[in-house]
mmCIF file of N, CA and C in Angstrom:
data_model
loop_
_atom_site.group_PDB
_atom_site.id
_atom_site.type_symbol
_atom_site.label_atom_id
_atom_site.label_comp_id
_atom_site.label_asym_id
_atom_site.label_seq_id
_atom_site.Cartn_x
_atom_site.Cartn_y
_atom_site.Cartn_z
ATOM 1 N N MET A 1 78.890 112.711 59.239
ATOM 2 C CA MET A 1 79.593 113.781 58.852
ATOM 3 C C MET A 1 79.705 114.935 59.890
ATOM 4 N N LEU A 2 80.852 115.435 60.337
ATOM 5 C CA LEU A 2 80.798 116.425 61.286
ATOM 6 C C LEU A 2 81.242 117.728 60.730
ATOM 7 N N GLY A 3 80.739 118.786 61.257
ATOM 8 C CA GLY A 3 81.204 120.068 60.445
ATOM 9 C C GLY A 3 81.918 120.722 61.732
ATOM 10 N N THR A 4 82.409 122.040 61.454
ATOM 11 C CA THR A 4 83.057 122.837 62.549
ATOM 12 C C THR A 4 81.992 123.540 63.558
ATOM 13 N N VAL A 5 82.476 123.629 64.754
ATOM 14 C CA VAL A 5 81.527 124.289 65.639
ATOM 15 C C VAL A 5 82.151 125.830 65.929
ATOM 16 N N THR A 6 81.324 126.666 65.573
ATOM 17 C CA THR A 6 81.462 128.060 65.776
ATOM 18 C C THR A 6 80.646 128.847 66.834
ATOM 19 N N ILE A 7 81.369 129.428 67.825
ATOM 20 C CA ILE A 7 80.569 130.314 68.887
ATOM 21 C C ILE A 7 80.699 131.582 68.780
ATOM 22 N N PHE A 8 79.692 132.156 68.691
ATOM 23 C CA PHE A 8 79.691 133.799 68.501
ATOM 24 C C PHE A 8 79.258 134.363 69.786
ATOM 25 N N THR A 9 79.783 135.458 70.373
ATOM 26 C CA THR A 9 79.401 136.202 71.390
ATOM 27 C C THR A 9 79.089 137.532 70.951
ATOM 28 N N LEU A 10 78.004 138.071 71.643
ATOM 29 C CA LEU A 10 77.772 139.420 71.004
ATOM 30 C C LEU A 10 78.123 140.538 71.969
ATOM 31 N N LYS A 11 78.727 140.382 73.046
ATOM 32 C CA LYS A 11 79.454 141.352 73.907
ATOM 33 C C LYS A 11 80.780 141.669 73.423
ATOM 34 N N THR A 12 81.685 140.818 73.034
ATOM 35 C CA THR A 12 82.888 141.080 72.740
ATOM 36 C C THR A 12 83.232 140.297 71.365
ATOM 37 N N ARG A 13 84.328 140.810 70.677
ATOM 38 C CA ARG A 13 84.785 140.185 69.596
ATOM 39 C C ARG A 13 85.887 139.122 69.746
ATOM 40 N N SER A 14 86.514 139.125 70.912
ATOM 41 C CA SER A 14 87.587 138.131 71.389
ATOM 42 C C SER A 14 87.030 136.819 71.121
ATOM 43 N N THR A 15 87.971 135.919 70.965
ATOM 44 C CA THR A 15 87.701 134.431 70.852
ATOM 45 C C THR A 15 87.699 133.637 72.157
ATOM 46 N N LYS A 16 88.078 134.387 73.282
ATOM 47 C CA LYS A 16 87.930 133.876 74.585
ATOM 48 C C LYS A 16 86.583 133.498 75.051
ATOM 49 N N ILE A 17 86.502 132.398 75.513
ATOM 50 C CA ILE A 17 85.219 131.959 75.974
ATOM 51 C C ILE A 17 85.261 131.788 77.406
ATOM 52 N N ASP A 18 84.196 132.261 77.907
ATOM 53 C CA ASP A 18 84.286 131.957 79.696
ATOM 54 C C ASP A 18 83.784 130.695 80.004
ATOM 55 N N ALA A 19 84.456 130.015 80.785
ATOM 56 C CA ALA A 19 84.004 128.703 81.404
ATOM 57 C C ALA A 19 83.539 128.978 82.691
ATOM 58 N N ARG A 20 82.572 128.124 83.028
ATOM 59 C CA ARG A 20 82.030 128.104 84.451
ATOM 60 C C ARG A 20 82.305 126.756 85.021
ATOM 61 N N THR A 21 82.319 126.719 86.321
ATOM 62 C CA THR A 21 82.773 125.697 87.287
ATOM 63 C C THR A 21 81.376 124.993 87.422
ATOM 64 N N ARG A 22 81.307 123.548 87.208
ATOM 65 C CA ARG A 22 80.112 122.847 87.729
ATOM 66 C C ARG A 22 80.528 121.691 88.271
ATOM 67 N N THR A 23 79.576 120.802 89.222
ATOM 68 C CA THR A 23 80.132 119.866 89.948
ATOM 69 C C THR A 23 79.527 118.493 89.239
ATOM 70 N N LEU A 24 80.416 117.713 89.083
ATOM 71 C CA LEU A 24 79.810 116.175 88.400
ATOM 72 C C LEU A 24 79.025 115.445 89.329
ATOM 73 N N MET A 25 78.046 115.101 89.102
ATOM 74 C CA MET A 25 77.210 114.383 90.126
ATOM 75 C C MET A 25 77.419 112.667 89.860
ATOM 76 N N ARG A 26 78.145 112.522 89.042
ATOM 77 C CA ARG A 26 78.279 110.879 88.650
ATOM 78 C C ARG A 26 79.633 110.658 88.141
ATOM 79 N N ASN A 27 80.467 109.481 88.427
ATOM 80 C CA ASN A 27 81.605 109.354 87.588
ATOM 81 C C ASN A 27 81.419 109.342 86.079
ATOM 82 N N SER A 28 82.354 110.054 85.584
ATOM 83 C CA SER A 28 82.046 110.412 84.104
ATOM 84 C C SER A 28 83.416 110.103 83.230
ATOM 85 N N VAL A 29 83.240 109.882 82.113
ATOM 86 C CA VAL A 29 84.319 109.662 81.094
ATOM 87 C C VAL A 29 84.299 110.949 80.124
ATOM 88 N N ALA A 30 85.157 111.304 79.502
ATOM 89 C CA ALA A 30 85.295 112.459 78.414
ATOM 90 C C ALA A 30 85.114 111.805 77.182
ATOM 91 N N TYR A 31 84.556 112.392 76.295
ATOM 92 C CA TYR A 31 84.321 111.905 74.791
ATOM 93 C C TYR A 31 85.173 112.921 73.955
ATOM 94 N N THR A 32 85.226 112.172 72.541
ATOM 95 C CA THR A 32 85.578 113.035 71.647
ATOM 96 C C THR A 32 84.608 113.731 70.780
ATOM 97 N N LEU A 33 84.873 114.579 69.778
ATOM 98 C CA LEU A 33 83.874 115.277 68.928
ATOM 99 C C LEU A 33 83.028 114.272 68.100
ATOM 100 N N ARG A 34 83.501 113.100 68.018
ATOM 101 C CA ARG A 34 82.676 111.980 67.242
ATOM 102 C C ARG A 34 81.801 110.967 68.142
ATOM 103 N N GLY A 35 82.107 111.157 69.472
ATOM 104 C CA GLY A 35 81.400 110.667 70.466
ATOM 105 C C GLY A 35 81.933 109.443 70.943
ATOM 106 N N LYS A 36 83.259 109.242 70.696
ATOM 107 C CA LYS A 36 84.079 108.119 71.100
ATOM 108 C C LYS A 36 84.700 108.427 72.462
ATOM 109 N N ARG A 37 84.544 107.296 73.359
ATOM 110 C CA ARG A 37 85.046 107.604 74.624
ATOM 111 C C ARG A 37 86.583 107.749 74.729
ATOM 112 N N THR A 38 87.090 108.466 75.579
ATOM 113 C CA THR A 38 88.543 108.623 75.906
ATOM 114 C C THR A 38 88.986 108.067 77.223
ATOM 115 N N ASN A 39 90.218 108.147 77.486
ATOM 116 C CA ASN A 39 90.627 107.566 78.813
ATOM 117 C C ASN A 39 90.777 108.537 79.793
ATOM 118 N N ASN A 40 90.191 109.724 79.667
ATOM 119 C CA ASN A 40 90.045 110.682 80.598
ATOM 120 C C ASN A 40 88.783 110.304 81.422
ATOM 121 N N LYS A 41 89.040 110.145 82.829
ATOM 122 C CA LYS A 41 87.892 109.740 83.632
ATOM 123 C C LYS A 41 87.859 110.811 84.723
ATOM 124 N N TYR A 42 86.673 111.082 85.289
ATOM 125 C CA TYR A 42 86.422 112.212 86.299
ATOM 126 C C TYR A 42 85.524 111.538 87.378
ATOM 127 N N GLN A 43 86.035 111.913 88.657
ATOM 128 C CA GLN A 43 85.347 111.094 89.804
ATOM 129 C C GLN A 43 83.888 111.944 90.158
ATOM 130 N N ALA A 44 82.917 111.559 90.727
ATOM 131 C CA ALA A 44 81.820 112.222 90.991
ATOM 132 C C ALA A 44 82.144 113.255 92.139
ATOM 133 N N PHE A 45 81.326 114.217 92.179
ATOM 134 C CA PHE A 45 81.456 115.320 93.156
ATOM 135 C C PHE A 45 82.669 116.126 93.036
ATOM 136 N N THR A 46 83.369 116.107 91.818
ATOM 137 C CA THR A 46 84.574 116.919 91.562
ATOM 138 C C THR A 46 83.930 118.178 90.852
ATOM 139 N N LYS A 47 84.726 119.320 90.815
ATOM 140 C CA LYS A 47 84.449 120.315 89.865
ATOM 141 C C LYS A 47 85.300 120.399 88.752
ATOM 142 N N VAL A 48 84.611 120.790 87.525
ATOM 143 C CA VAL A 48 85.234 120.934 86.368
ATOM 144 C C VAL A 48 84.807 122.180 85.657
ATOM 145 N N LYS A 49 85.518 122.694 84.875
ATOM 146 C CA LYS A 49 85.164 123.883 84.118
ATOM 147 C C LYS A 49 84.624 123.476 82.774
ATOM 148 N N LEU A 50 83.401 123.974 82.482
ATOM 149 C CA LEU A 50 82.706 123.692 81.437
ATOM 150 C C LEU A 50 82.441 125.014 80.484
ATOM 151 N N ILE A 51 82.282 124.891 79.325
ATOM 152 C CA ILE A 51 81.988 125.993 78.370
ATOM 153 C C ILE A 51 80.434 125.911 78.313
ATOM 154 N N ASP A 52 79.655 126.840 78.227
ATOM 155 C CA ASP A 52 78.274 127.036 78.502
ATOM 156 C C ASP A 52 77.467 126.533 77.381
ATOM 157 N N ARG A 53 77.706 126.247 76.268
ATOM 158 C CA ARG A 53 77.012 125.993 75.090
ATOM 159 C C ARG A 53 77.155 124.308 74.842
ATOM 160 N N PRO A 54 75.947 123.734 75.029
ATOM 161 C CA PRO A 54 76.070 122.308 74.760
ATOM 162 C C PRO A 54 75.968 121.861 73.292
ATOM 163 N N VAL A 55 76.711 120.625 73.018
ATOM 164 C CA VAL A 55 76.808 120.119 71.686
ATOM 165 C C VAL A 55 75.884 119.037 71.620
ATOM 166 N N ILE A 56 75.127 118.630 70.481
ATOM 167 C CA ILE A 56 74.214 117.483 70.442
ATOM 168 C C ILE A 56 75.056 116.634 69.538
ATOM 169 N N ILE A 57 75.355 115.252 69.979
ATOM 170 C CA ILE A 57 76.007 114.232 69.129
ATOM 171 C C ILE A 57 75.157 112.851 69.406
ATOM 172 N N ASN A 58 74.702 112.397 68.296
ATOM 173 C CA ASN A 58 73.745 111.265 68.381
ATOM 174 C C ASN A 58 72.754 111.427 69.403
ATOM 175 N N LYS A 59 71.965 112.583 69.231
ATOM 176 C CA LYS A 59 70.772 112.866 70.008
ATOM 177 C C LYS A 59 70.955 112.920 71.588
ATOM 178 N N GLN A 60 72.344 113.020 71.900
ATOM 179 C CA GLN A 60 72.653 113.336 73.353
ATOM 180 C C GLN A 60 73.286 114.603 73.484
ATOM 181 N N PRO A 61 72.897 115.390 74.660
ATOM 182 C CA PRO A 61 73.696 116.702 74.860
ATOM 183 C C PRO A 61 75.104 116.498 75.532
ATOM 184 N N TYR A 62 76.033 117.130 75.148
ATOM 185 C CA TYR A 62 77.416 117.215 75.778
ATOM 186 C C TYR A 62 77.765 118.562 76.231
ATOM 187 N N TYR A 63 78.806 118.652 77.094
ATOM 188 C CA TYR A 63 79.206 119.999 77.388
ATOM 189 C C TYR A 63 80.539 119.865 77.053
ATOM 190 N N TRP A 64 81.379 121.042 76.518
ATOM 191 C CA TRP A 64 82.742 121.183 76.372
ATOM 192 C C TRP A 64 83.438 121.304 77.652
ATOM 193 N N LEU A 65 84.497 120.519 77.849
ATOM 194 C CA LEU A 65 85.394 120.669 78.856
ATOM 195 C C LEU A 65 86.219 121.955 78.804
ATOM 196 N N GLY A 66 86.538 122.678 79.733
ATOM 197 C CA GLY A 66 87.197 123.946 79.501
ATOM 198 C C GLY A 66 88.838 123.770 79.408
ATOM 199 N N THR A 67 89.290 122.752 78.704
ATOM 200 C CA THR A 67 90.710 122.618 78.490
ATOM 201 C C THR A 67 91.031 122.757 77.127
ATOM 202 N N LYS A 68 92.365 122.599 76.943
ATOM 203 C CA LYS A 68 92.759 122.988 75.425
ATOM 204 C C LYS A 68 92.442 121.841 74.622
ATOM 205 N N LYS A 69 92.447 120.532 74.937
ATOM 206 C CA LYS A 69 92.095 119.417 74.227
ATOM 207 C C LYS A 69 90.568 119.527 73.951
ATOM 208 N N GLN A 70 89.930 119.075 72.832
ATOM 209 C CA GLN A 70 88.753 119.020 72.472
ATOM 210 C C GLN A 70 87.928 117.840 73.089
ATOM 211 N N ARG A 71 87.565 118.006 74.364
ATOM 212 C CA ARG A 71 86.842 117.013 75.062
ATOM 213 C C ARG A 71 85.499 117.335 75.403
ATOM 214 N N LEU A 72 84.650 116.426 75.428
ATOM 215 C CA LEU A 72 83.119 116.672 75.922
ATOM 216 C C LEU A 72 82.839 115.631 77.070
ATOM 217 N N ILE A 73 81.806 116.172 77.787
ATOM 218 C CA ILE A 73 81.233 115.180 78.854
ATOM 219 C C ILE A 73 79.845 115.413 78.877
ATOM 220 N N MET A 74 79.000 114.132 79.126
ATOM 221 C CA MET A 74 77.666 114.088 79.046
ATOM 222 C C MET A 74 76.960 115.024 79.969
ATOM 223 N N ALA A 75 75.949 115.708 79.434
ATOM 224 C CA ALA A 75 75.244 116.809 80.094
ATOM 225 C C ALA A 75 74.413 116.172 81.270
ATOM 226 N N SER A 76 73.947 114.819 81.260
ATOM 227 C CA SER A 76 73.115 114.280 82.181
ATOM 228 C C SER A 76 73.919 113.870 83.268
ATOM 229 N N ASN A 77 75.215 113.777 83.179
ATOM 230 C CA ASN A 77 76.130 113.646 84.521
ATOM 231 C C ASN A 77 76.209 114.850 85.300
ATOM 232 N N ILE A 78 75.623 116.030 84.770
ATOM 233 C CA ILE A 78 75.806 117.321 85.567
ATOM 234 C C ILE A 78 74.579 117.962 85.697
ATOM 235 N N ASP A 79 73.876 117.962 84.788
ATOM 236 C CA ASP A 79 72.405 118.755 84.754
ATOM 237 C C ASP A 79 71.245 117.810 85.531
ATOM 238 N N GLY A 80 71.240 116.562 85.022
ATOM 239 C CA GLY A 80 70.271 115.673 85.645
ATOM 240 C C GLY A 80 69.129 115.621 84.574
ATOM 241 N N VAL A 81 68.393 114.655 84.881
ATOM 242 C CA VAL A 81 67.174 114.462 84.174
ATOM 243 C C VAL A 81 65.864 114.344 85.007
ATOM 244 N N LYS A 82 64.884 114.969 84.596
ATOM 245 C CA LYS A 82 63.640 114.656 85.396
ATOM 246 C C LYS A 82 63.005 113.621 85.085
ATOM 247 N N ARG A 83 62.555 112.809 86.207
ATOM 248 C CA ARG A 83 61.997 111.400 86.029
ATOM 249 C C ARG A 83 60.919 111.372 86.977
ATOM 250 N N LYS A 84 59.667 110.653 86.548
ATOM 251 C CA LYS A 84 58.562 110.520 87.380
ATOM 252 C C LYS A 84 58.621 109.191 87.950
ATOM 253 N N VAL A 85 58.489 108.972 89.382
ATOM 254 C CA VAL A 85 58.700 107.873 90.119
ATOM 255 C C VAL A 85 57.386 106.897 89.845
ATOM 256 N N LYS A 86 57.595 105.735 89.353
ATOM 257 C CA LYS A 86 56.517 105.003 88.694
ATOM 258 C C LYS A 86 56.071 103.968 90.012
ATOM 259 N N HIS A 87 56.760 103.872 91.124
ATOM 260 C CA HIS A 87 56.267 103.271 92.399
ATOM 261 C C HIS A 87 56.958 103.696 93.596
ATOM 262 N N ASN A 88 56.471 103.556 94.753
ATOM 263 C CA ASN A 88 56.901 104.026 95.873
ATOM 264 C C ASN A 88 58.374 103.337 96.015
ATOM 265 N N ALA A 89 59.316 104.213 96.481
ATOM 266 C CA ALA A 89 60.869 103.678 96.519
ATOM 267 C C ALA A 89 61.626 104.196 97.613
ATOM 268 N N TYR A 90 62.506 103.632 98.339
ATOM 269 C CA TYR A 90 63.114 104.029 99.487
ATOM 270 C C TYR A 90 64.480 104.753 98.848
ATOM 271 N N VAL A 91 65.115 105.679 99.563
ATOM 272 C CA VAL A 91 66.244 106.431 99.232
ATOM 273 C C VAL A 91 67.444 105.577 99.911
ATOM 274 N N TYR A 92 68.451 105.150 99.088
ATOM 275 C CA TYR A 92 69.467 104.402 99.796
ATOM 276 C C TYR A 92 70.709 105.116 99.906
ATOM 277 N N ALA A 93 71.498 104.989 100.815
ATOM 278 C CA ALA A 93 73.094 105.582 100.861
ATOM 279 C C ALA A 93 74.008 104.469 100.107
ATOM 280 N N THR A 94 73.727 103.243 100.308
ATOM 281 C CA THR A 94 74.574 102.198 99.792
ATOM 282 C C THR A 94 73.443 101.200 99.307
ATOM 283 N N SER A 95 74.083 100.002 98.789
ATOM 284 C CA SER A 95 72.972 98.959 98.350
ATOM 285 C C SER A 95 72.366 98.300 99.524
ATOM 286 N N SER A 96 72.767 98.441 100.799
ATOM 287 C CA SER A 96 71.905 97.918 101.710
ATOM 288 C C SER A 96 71.600 98.827 102.959
ATOM 289 N N ARG A 97 71.937 100.033 102.829
ATOM 290 C CA ARG A 97 71.736 100.838 104.012
ATOM 291 C C ARG A 97 70.862 102.170 103.512
ATOM 292 N N LYS A 98 69.617 102.237 104.050
ATOM 293 C CA LYS A 98 68.707 103.384 103.751
ATOM 294 C C LYS A 98 69.263 104.521 104.165
ATOM 295 N N ALA A 99 68.948 105.779 103.381
ATOM 296 C CA ALA A 99 69.249 107.214 103.724
ATOM 297 C C ALA A 99 68.293 107.688 104.561
ATOM 298 N N ALA A 100 68.357 108.736 105.292
ATOM 299 C CA ALA A 100 67.666 109.417 106.082
ATOM 300 C C ALA A 100 66.350 109.971 105.389
ATOM 301 N N LEU A 101 66.418 110.143 104.027
ATOM 302 C CA LEU A 101 65.290 110.660 103.422
ATOM 303 C C LEU A 101 63.982 110.077 103.527
ATOM 304 N N GLY A 102 63.934 108.755 103.721
ATOM 305 C CA GLY A 102 62.686 108.075 103.751
ATOM 306 C C GLY A 102 62.123 107.425 102.369
ATOM 307 N N LEU A 103 60.787 107.651 102.359
ATOM 308 C CA LEU A 103 60.095 107.054 101.078
ATOM 309 C C LEU A 103 60.051 108.142 99.973
ATOM 310 N N VAL A 104 60.197 107.832 98.678
ATOM 311 C CA VAL A 104 59.564 108.748 97.788
ATOM 312 C C VAL A 104 58.544 108.259 96.876
ATOM 313 N N ARG A 105 57.380 108.825 97.038
ATOM 314 C CA ARG A 105 56.169 108.373 96.690
ATOM 315 C C ARG A 105 55.990 108.363 95.218
ATOM 316 N N LYS A 106 55.020 107.481 94.801
ATOM 317 C CA LYS A 106 54.627 107.268 93.356
ATOM 318 C C LYS A 106 54.168 108.561 92.907
ATOM 319 N N GLY A 107 54.570 108.988 91.703
ATOM 320 C CA GLY A 107 53.929 110.184 90.926
ATOM 321 C C GLY A 107 54.862 111.385 91.157
ATOM 322 N N LYS A 108 55.701 111.372 92.143
ATOM 323 C CA LYS A 108 56.584 112.585 92.196
ATOM 324 C C LYS A 108 57.683 112.667 91.219
ATOM 325 N N THR A 109 57.975 113.786 90.772
ATOM 326 C CA THR A 109 59.039 114.027 89.943
ATOM 327 C C THR A 109 60.334 114.537 90.782
ATOM 328 N N ILE A 110 61.431 113.485 90.204
ATOM 329 C CA ILE A 110 62.805 113.916 91.042
ATOM 330 C C ILE A 110 63.742 114.133 89.847
ATOM 331 N N ILE A 111 64.887 114.556 90.294
ATOM 332 C CA ILE A 111 66.002 114.685 89.173
ATOM 333 C C ILE A 111 66.988 113.572 89.332
ATOM 334 N N THR A 112 67.409 112.873 88.377
ATOM 335 C CA THR A 112 68.456 111.628 88.462
ATOM 336 C C THR A 112 69.469 112.062 87.502
ATOM 337 N N TYR A 113 70.761 111.565 87.942
ATOM 338 C CA TYR A 113 71.878 111.676 87.194
ATOM 339 C C TYR A 113 72.452 110.670 86.612
ATOM 340 N N GLY A 114 72.714 110.587 85.343
ATOM 341 C CA GLY A 114 73.531 109.666 84.426
ATOM 342 C C GLY A 114 72.445 108.611 84.294
ATOM 343 N N SER A 115 72.978 107.436 83.715
ATOM 344 C CA SER A 115 71.954 106.248 83.666
ATOM 345 C C SER A 115 72.037 105.448 84.867
ATOM 346 N N SER A 116 71.176 104.368 84.696
ATOM 347 C CA SER A 116 71.027 103.625 86.032
ATOM 348 C C SER A 116 72.338 102.806 86.397
ATOM 349 N N LEU A 117 72.522 102.497 87.667
ATOM 350 C CA LEU A 117 73.593 101.780 88.098
ATOM 351 C C LEU A 117 73.141 100.263 88.611
ATOM 352 N N CYS A 118 73.999 99.414 88.489
ATOM 353 C CA CYS A 118 73.708 97.994 88.831
ATOM 354 C C CYS A 118 74.545 97.745 90.114
ATOM 355 N N LEU A 119 74.004 97.693 91.389
ATOM 356 C CA LEU A 119 74.991 97.454 92.547
ATOM 357 C C LEU A 119 75.048 95.891 92.734
ATOM 358 N N LYS A 120 75.862 95.586 93.827
ATOM 359 C CA LYS A 120 76.090 94.269 94.088
ATOM 360 C C LYS A 120 74.886 93.333 94.241
ATOM 361 N N ASN A 121 73.745 93.901 94.705
ATOM 362 C CA ASN A 121 72.620 93.094 94.971
ATOM 363 C C ASN A 121 71.899 92.774 93.620
ATOM 364 N N GLY A 122 72.396 93.210 92.646
ATOM 365 C CA GLY A 122 71.821 93.019 91.231
ATOM 366 C C GLY A 122 70.590 93.975 90.824
ATOM 367 N N LYS A 123 70.218 94.724 91.687
ATOM 368 C CA LYS A 123 69.247 95.711 91.490
ATOM 369 C C LYS A 123 69.636 96.972 90.777
ATOM 370 N N ARG A 124 68.772 97.687 89.948
ATOM 371 C CA ARG A 124 69.129 98.943 89.244
ATOM 372 C C ARG A 124 68.826 99.903 89.931
ATOM 373 N N TYR A 125 69.554 101.140 90.115
ATOM 374 C CA TYR A 125 69.278 102.437 90.937
ATOM 375 C C TYR A 125 69.789 103.374 90.044
ATOM 376 N N TYR A 126 69.118 104.786 90.351
ATOM 377 C CA TYR A 126 69.645 106.036 89.710
ATOM 378 C C TYR A 126 70.177 106.822 90.985
ATOM 379 N N ARG A 127 71.169 107.585 90.491
ATOM 380 C CA ARG A 127 71.831 108.407 91.533
ATOM 381 C C ARG A 127 70.902 109.811 91.478
ATOM 382 N N ILE A 128 70.602 110.312 92.636
ATOM 383 C CA ILE A 128 69.868 111.438 93.034
ATOM 384 C C ILE A 128 70.476 112.321 93.866
ATOM 385 N N GLY A 129 70.423 113.576 93.971
ATOM 386 C CA GLY A 129 70.890 114.517 94.880
ATOM 387 C C GLY A 129 72.364 114.305 95.392
ATOM 388 N N GLY A 130 72.964 115.044 96.194
ATOM 389 C CA GLY A 130 74.243 115.073 96.613
ATOM 390 C C GLY A 130 74.379 116.201 97.573
ATOM 391 N N PRO A 131 75.605 116.344 98.253
ATOM 392 C CA PRO A 131 76.946 115.650 97.988
ATOM 393 C C PRO A 131 76.920 114.241 98.631
ATOM 394 N N ALA A 132 75.975 113.962 99.492
ATOM 395 C CA ALA A 132 76.060 112.384 99.922
ATOM 396 C C ALA A 132 75.591 111.563 98.887
ATOM 397 N N LYS A 133 76.030 110.305 98.907
ATOM 398 C CA LYS A 133 75.710 109.395 97.863
ATOM 399 C C LYS A 133 74.235 108.885 98.200
ATOM 400 N N GLN A 134 73.419 109.166 97.223
ATOM 401 C CA GLN A 134 71.965 108.968 97.424
ATOM 402 C C GLN A 134 71.562 108.302 96.024
ATOM 403 N N ILE A 135 70.745 106.935 96.125
ATOM 404 C CA ILE A 135 70.217 106.388 95.085
ATOM 405 C C ILE A 135 69.017 105.794 95.352
ATOM 406 N N TYR A 136 68.151 105.706 94.302
ATOM 407 C CA TYR A 136 66.890 105.151 94.424
ATOM 408 C C TYR A 136 66.351 104.089 93.531
#
């Protein structure tokens, strides 16, 4: 059961909410308030306007898109998640070409964006950094 979402601001009494522009680090899909996927798709490294306060749906944080339609986007595609590297790993630009960053050592904490990807070679990777395509 979903309730209404009310946002209060202390500075003004107006209902206008300031949206800020953020960069998507991963290809993303918009969601409804019930957590269902929509047909709205957004490419990686594009800028979108977001409303600052996140919403929690099914234990996942989402951001409101700054559009008139009530659409949400997953926060992990924008903010990222800190993960500890479990084994030494190289950083790749594509599934076969290594990036110039070299080796990421075991025990280091890095920020990853979105869930893992499966590339043509069948291995799973996480998106890290940008604006260049980098995965590990």
